[in-house]
Short mmCIF file of C-alpha atoms and ligand atoms in Angstrom, two decimals:
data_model
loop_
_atom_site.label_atom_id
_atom_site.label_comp_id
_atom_site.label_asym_id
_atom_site.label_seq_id
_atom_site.Cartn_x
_atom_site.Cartn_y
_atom_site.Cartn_z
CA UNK B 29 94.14 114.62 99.37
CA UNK B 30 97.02 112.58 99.12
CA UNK B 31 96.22 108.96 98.88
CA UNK B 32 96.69 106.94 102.12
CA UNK B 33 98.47 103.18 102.80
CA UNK B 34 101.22 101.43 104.95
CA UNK B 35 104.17 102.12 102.23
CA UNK B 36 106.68 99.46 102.60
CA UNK B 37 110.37 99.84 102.18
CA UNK B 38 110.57 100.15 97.71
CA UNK B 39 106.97 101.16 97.86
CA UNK B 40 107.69 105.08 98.46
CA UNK B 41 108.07 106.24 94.59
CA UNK B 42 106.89 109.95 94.90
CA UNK B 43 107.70 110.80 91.35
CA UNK B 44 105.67 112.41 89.07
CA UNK B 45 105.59 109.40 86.44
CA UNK B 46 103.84 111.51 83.67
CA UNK B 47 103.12 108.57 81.74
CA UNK B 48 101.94 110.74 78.85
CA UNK B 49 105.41 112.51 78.02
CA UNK B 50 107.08 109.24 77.36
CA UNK B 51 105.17 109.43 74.36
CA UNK B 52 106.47 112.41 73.07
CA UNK B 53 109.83 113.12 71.58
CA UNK B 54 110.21 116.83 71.32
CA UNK B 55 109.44 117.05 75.04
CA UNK B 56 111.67 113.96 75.91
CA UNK B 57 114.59 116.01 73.88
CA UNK B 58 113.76 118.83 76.24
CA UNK B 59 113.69 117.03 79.63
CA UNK B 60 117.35 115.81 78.69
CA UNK B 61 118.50 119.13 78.21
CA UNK B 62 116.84 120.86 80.72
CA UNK B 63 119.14 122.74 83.22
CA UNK B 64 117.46 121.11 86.55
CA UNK B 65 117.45 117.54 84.70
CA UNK B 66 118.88 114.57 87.08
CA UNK B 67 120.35 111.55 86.32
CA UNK B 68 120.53 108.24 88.54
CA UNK B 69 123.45 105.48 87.33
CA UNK B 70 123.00 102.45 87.69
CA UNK B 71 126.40 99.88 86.96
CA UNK B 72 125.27 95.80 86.77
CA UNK B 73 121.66 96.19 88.28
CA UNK B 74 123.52 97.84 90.88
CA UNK B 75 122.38 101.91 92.10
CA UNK B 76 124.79 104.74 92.68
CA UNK B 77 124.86 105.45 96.22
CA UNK B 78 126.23 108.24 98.21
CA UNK B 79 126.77 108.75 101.93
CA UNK B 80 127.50 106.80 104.83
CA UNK B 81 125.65 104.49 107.47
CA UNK B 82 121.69 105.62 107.73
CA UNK B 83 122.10 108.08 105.85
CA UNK B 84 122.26 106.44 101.98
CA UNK B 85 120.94 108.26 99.01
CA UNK B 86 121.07 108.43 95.22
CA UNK B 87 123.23 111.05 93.84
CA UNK B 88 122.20 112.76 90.72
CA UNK B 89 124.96 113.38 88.03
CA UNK B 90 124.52 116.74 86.34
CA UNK B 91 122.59 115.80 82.84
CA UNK B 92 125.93 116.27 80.59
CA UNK B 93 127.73 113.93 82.71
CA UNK B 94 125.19 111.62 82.69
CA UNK B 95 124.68 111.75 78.93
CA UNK B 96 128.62 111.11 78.68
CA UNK B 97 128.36 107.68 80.75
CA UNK B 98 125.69 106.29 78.49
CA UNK B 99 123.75 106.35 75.07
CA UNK B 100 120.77 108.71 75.96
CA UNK B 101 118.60 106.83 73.99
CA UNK B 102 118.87 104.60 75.98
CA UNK B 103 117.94 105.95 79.11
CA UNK B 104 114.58 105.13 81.28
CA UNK B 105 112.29 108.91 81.94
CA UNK B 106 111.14 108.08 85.43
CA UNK B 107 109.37 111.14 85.60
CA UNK B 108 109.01 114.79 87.39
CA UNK B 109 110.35 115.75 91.03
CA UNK B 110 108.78 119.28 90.90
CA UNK B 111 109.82 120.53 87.60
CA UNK B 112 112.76 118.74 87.50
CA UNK B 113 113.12 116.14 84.92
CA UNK B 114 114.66 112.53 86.66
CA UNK B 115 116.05 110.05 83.96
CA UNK B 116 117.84 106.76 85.21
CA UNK B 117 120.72 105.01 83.35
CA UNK B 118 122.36 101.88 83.29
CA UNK B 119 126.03 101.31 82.74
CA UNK B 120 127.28 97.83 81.88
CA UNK B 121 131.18 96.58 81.40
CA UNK B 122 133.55 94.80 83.96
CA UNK B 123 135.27 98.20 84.93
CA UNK B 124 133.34 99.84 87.97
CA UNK B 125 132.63 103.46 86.40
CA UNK B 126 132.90 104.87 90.12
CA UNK B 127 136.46 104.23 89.54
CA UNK B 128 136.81 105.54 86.41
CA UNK B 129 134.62 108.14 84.84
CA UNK B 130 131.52 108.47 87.78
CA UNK B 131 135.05 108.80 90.67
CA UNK B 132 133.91 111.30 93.29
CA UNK B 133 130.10 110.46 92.63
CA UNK B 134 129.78 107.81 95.07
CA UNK B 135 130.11 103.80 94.81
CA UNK B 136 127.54 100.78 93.83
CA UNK B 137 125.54 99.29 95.67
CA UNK B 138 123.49 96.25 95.46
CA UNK B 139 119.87 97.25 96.70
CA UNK B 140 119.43 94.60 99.05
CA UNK B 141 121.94 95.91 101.28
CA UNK B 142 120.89 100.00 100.51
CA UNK B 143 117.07 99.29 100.49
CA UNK B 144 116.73 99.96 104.00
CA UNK B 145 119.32 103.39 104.40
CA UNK B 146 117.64 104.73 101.51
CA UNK B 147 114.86 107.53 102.25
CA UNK B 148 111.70 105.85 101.23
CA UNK B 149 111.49 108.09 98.46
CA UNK B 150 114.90 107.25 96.91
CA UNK B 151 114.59 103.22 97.72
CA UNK B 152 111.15 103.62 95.72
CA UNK B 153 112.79 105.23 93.07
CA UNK B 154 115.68 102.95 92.92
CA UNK B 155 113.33 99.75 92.60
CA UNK B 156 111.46 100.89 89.78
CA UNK B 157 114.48 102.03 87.83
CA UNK B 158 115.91 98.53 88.83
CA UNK B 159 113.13 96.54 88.06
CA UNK B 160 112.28 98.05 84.45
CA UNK B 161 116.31 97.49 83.69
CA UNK B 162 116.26 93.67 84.97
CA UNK B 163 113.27 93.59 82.20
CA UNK B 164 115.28 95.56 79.93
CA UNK B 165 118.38 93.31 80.22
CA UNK B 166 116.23 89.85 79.71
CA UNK B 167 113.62 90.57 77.32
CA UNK B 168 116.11 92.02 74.21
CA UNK B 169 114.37 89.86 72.02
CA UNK B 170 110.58 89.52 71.16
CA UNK B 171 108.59 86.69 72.52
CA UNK B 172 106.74 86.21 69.24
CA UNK B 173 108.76 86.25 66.80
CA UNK B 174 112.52 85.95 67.95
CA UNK B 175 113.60 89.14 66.10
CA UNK B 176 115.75 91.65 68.40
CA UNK B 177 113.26 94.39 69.86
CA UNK B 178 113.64 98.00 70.40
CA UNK B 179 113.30 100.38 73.18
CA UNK B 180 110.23 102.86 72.97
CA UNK B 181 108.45 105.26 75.28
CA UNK B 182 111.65 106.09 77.09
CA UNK B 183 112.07 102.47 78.31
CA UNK B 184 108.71 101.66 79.47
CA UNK B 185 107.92 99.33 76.20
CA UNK B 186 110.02 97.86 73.78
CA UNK B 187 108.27 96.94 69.93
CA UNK B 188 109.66 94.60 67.69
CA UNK B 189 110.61 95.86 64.07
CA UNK B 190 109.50 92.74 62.38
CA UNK B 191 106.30 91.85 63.47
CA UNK B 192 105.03 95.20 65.47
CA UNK B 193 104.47 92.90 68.63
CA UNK B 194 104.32 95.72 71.73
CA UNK B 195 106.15 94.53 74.56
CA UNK B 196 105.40 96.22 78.44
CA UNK B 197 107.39 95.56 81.32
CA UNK B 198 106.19 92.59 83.70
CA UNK B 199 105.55 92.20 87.45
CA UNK B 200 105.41 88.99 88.99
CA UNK B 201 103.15 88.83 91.84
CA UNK B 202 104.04 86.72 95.22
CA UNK B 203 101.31 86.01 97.84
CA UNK B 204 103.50 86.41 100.97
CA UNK B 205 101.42 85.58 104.25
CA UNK B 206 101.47 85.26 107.78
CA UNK B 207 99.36 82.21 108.78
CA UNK B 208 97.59 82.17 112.51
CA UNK B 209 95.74 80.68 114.45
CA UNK B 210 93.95 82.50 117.44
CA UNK B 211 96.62 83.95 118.98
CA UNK B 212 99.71 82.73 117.37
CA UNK B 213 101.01 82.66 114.07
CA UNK B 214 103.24 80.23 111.91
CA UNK B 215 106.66 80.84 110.84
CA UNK B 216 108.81 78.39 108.44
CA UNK B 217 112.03 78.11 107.57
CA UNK B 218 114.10 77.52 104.33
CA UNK B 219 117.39 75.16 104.43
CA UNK B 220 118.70 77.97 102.11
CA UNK B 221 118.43 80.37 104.81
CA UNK B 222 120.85 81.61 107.33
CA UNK B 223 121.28 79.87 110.33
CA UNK B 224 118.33 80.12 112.63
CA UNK B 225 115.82 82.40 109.97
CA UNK B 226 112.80 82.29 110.49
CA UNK B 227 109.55 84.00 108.04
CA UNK B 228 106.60 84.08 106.35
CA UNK B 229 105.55 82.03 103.82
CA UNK B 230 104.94 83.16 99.94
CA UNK B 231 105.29 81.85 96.62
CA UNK B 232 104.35 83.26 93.03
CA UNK B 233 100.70 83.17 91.99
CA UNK B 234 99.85 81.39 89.08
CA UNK B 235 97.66 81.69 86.21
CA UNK B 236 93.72 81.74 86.98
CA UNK B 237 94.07 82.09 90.51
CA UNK B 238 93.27 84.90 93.07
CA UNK B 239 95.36 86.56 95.50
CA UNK B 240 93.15 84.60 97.70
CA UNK B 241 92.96 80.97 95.97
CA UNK B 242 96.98 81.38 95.76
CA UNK B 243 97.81 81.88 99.34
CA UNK B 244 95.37 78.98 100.43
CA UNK B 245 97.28 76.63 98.09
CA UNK B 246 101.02 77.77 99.03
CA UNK B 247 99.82 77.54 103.10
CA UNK B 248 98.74 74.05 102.20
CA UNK B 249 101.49 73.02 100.27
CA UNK B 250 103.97 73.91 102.43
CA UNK B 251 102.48 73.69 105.79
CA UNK B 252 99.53 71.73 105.34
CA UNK B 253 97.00 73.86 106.80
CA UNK B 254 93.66 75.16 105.32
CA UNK B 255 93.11 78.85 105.22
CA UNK B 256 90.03 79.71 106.34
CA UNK B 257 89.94 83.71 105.84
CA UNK B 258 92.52 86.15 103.99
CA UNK B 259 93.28 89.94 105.12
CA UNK B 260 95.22 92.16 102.90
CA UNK B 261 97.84 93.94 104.53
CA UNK B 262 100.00 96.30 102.10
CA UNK B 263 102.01 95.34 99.03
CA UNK B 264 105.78 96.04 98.39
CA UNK B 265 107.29 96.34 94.99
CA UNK B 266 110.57 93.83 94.94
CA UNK B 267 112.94 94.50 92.22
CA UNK B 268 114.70 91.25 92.52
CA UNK B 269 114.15 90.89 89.51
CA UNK B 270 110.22 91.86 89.14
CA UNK B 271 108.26 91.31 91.89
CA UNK B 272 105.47 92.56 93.54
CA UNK B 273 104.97 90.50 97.20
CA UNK B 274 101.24 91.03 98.32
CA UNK B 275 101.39 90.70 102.10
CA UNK B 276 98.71 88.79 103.61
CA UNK B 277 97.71 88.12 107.37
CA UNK B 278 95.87 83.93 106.38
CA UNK B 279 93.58 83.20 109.35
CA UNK B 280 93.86 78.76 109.28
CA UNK B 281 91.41 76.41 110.70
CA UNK B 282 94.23 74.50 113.37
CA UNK B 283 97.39 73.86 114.45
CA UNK B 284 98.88 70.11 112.93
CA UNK B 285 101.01 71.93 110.62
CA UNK B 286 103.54 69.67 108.70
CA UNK B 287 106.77 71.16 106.60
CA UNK B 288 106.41 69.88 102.79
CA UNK B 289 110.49 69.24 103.26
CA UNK B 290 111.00 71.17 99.61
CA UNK B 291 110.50 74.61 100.42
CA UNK B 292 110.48 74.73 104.16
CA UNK B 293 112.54 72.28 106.74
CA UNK B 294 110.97 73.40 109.27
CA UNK B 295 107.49 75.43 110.34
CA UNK B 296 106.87 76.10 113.95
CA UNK B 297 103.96 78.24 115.89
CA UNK B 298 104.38 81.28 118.12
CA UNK B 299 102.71 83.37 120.63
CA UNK B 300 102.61 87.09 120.20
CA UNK B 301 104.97 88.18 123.03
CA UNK B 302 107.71 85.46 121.54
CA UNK B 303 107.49 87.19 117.91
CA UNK B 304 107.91 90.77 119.26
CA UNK B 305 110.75 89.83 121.36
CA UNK B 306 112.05 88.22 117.80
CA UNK B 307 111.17 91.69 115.99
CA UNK B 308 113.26 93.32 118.74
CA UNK B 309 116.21 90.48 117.88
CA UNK B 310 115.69 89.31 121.01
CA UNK B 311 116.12 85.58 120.59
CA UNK B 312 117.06 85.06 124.37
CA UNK B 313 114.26 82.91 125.47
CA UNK B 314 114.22 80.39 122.25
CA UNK B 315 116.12 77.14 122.31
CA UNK B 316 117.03 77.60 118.61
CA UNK B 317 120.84 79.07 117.91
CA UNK B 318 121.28 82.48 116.60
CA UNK B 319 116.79 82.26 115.83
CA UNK B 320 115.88 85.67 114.12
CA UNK B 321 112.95 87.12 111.69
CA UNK B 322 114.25 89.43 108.52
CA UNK B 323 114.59 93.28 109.01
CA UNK B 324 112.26 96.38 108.91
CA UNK B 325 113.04 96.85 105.31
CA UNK B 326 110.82 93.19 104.19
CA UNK B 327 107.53 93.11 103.98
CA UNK B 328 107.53 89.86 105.86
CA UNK B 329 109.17 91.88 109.27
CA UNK B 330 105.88 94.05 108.77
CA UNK B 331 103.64 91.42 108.74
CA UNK B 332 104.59 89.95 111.94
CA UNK B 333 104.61 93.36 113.64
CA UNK B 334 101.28 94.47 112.47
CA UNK B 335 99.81 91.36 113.53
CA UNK B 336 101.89 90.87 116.72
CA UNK B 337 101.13 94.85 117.79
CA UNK B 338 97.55 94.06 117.03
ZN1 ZN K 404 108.41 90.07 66.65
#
């Protein structure tokens, strides 16, 4: 039986990872040449898209293509659709390769923007090749000793050749919350943001501390409210660079909320029917100027429905 959860948008990976081939090179060899083999480009952190409106997805370049564009050794196994092997790789330079040798394949896109007209499936598939490449690209050099490190295990760990130190790909967890109080909820806003954004809170957990202990300290910090009770919701993988935002619904014992004026300007409570109107985009009853809540595709948009619908 297939495992069941709420799968956020980047969360819908149905791959195969066969974590145990990356291990071997004989049968790494013969996933690259294998007639059915796929492989997904990637140009400045940046997928391969195809397709128009809705209806994004990530082409797959025929394997001797693929293995034209870029050093195969170099390239990340993601792992089995079926029997087919599915290999990602990542091309770097000023020139935009769908311009030059990928023309005809489709264009780059910057994930943000595709996330949400990807299938689940290919946005899942596109964050983890994205997020093991941002590794890639900043951890060339090991933290130990200083020495240049080398990929191993088809991307998924580099070693260094000087002192042996095994390096594995990092996630970065966020607590990312919806704070309420019987039957409204609290939504901040950054002075970064666009005009009239509202969302969730979050920041990264830190060292020692619990999913739990970390969202009561961010809700206090920058709202000061005490969380009383914590209910998990669903994760979502965020490849921006590694991230992994743990959505939480944080149950807090009133209302005097106060903005800590560094990471939020401005907090401000809401009833239920207000915040599904917002979900809708419609901002028509709120005094605030162009107010809206971020799209489907954020885990923070899914928060505030499931605990506005509930
Ligand atoms: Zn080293």
């Amino acid at each position: 039986m297939a495992l069941s959860f709420f799968a956020n948008t980047f969360a819908g990976n149905a791959l195969d990872r066969r974590s145990d081939l990356r291990v071997l090179p004989d049968r790494l060899a013969e996933l690259r040449a294998a007639p059915a083999c796929r492989v997904l480009a990637f140009w400045n952190g940046q997928p391969l898209v195809d397709g128009r409106g809705e209806g994004l997805r990530l082409p797959a370049l025929p394997a001797d293509l693929g293995w034209r564009a870029a050093n195969p050794d170099e390239a990340l196994f993601l792992g089995l659709d079926g029997e087919a092997p599915v290999w990602a790789i990542e091309l770097t330079g000023e020139a935009d390769p769908s311009a030059g040798p990928l023309e005809g394949r489709g264009r780059f896109m910057d994930l943000r923007l595709a996330g949400g007209q990807l299938s689940p499936e290919d946005a899942g598939v596109a964050a983890t090749a994205k997020a093991l490449f941002e590794w890639r690209r900043k951890h060339r050099f090991c933290s130990a000793c200083g020495q240049p490190s080398e990929p191993a295990d088809a991307g998924w760990k580099r070693i260094c050749p000087s002192c042996k130190t095994e390096h594995f790909p990092r996630t970065d967890p966020v607590t990312i919350m919806l704070p309420t109080f019987r039957d409204q909820c609290l939504l901040g806003r950054q002075a970064v943001w666009p005009k009239g954004r509202f969302s969730t809170l979050a920041g990264f957990l830190e060292p020692g501390e619990s999913i739990e202990a970390g969202c009561a300290r961010e809700v206090k910090e920058e709202a000061g409210l005490e969380v009383v009770s914590v209910r998990y919701h669903s994760s979502q993988p965020w490849p921006f660079p590694t991230n992994l935002m743990i959505g939480l619904i944080a149950e807090v014992s009133g209302q005097d909320a106060r903005p800590d004026q560094t990471e939020l300007e401005e907090v401000r409570w809401f009833r239920k029917d207000q915040l599904l109107a917002l979900l809708r985009g419609d901002a028509g009853w709120s005094d605030i100027e162009g107010m809206g809540v971020p799209p489907p595709f954020a885990i923070a948009h899914q928060l505030m429905k499931a605990w506005a619908e509930s």
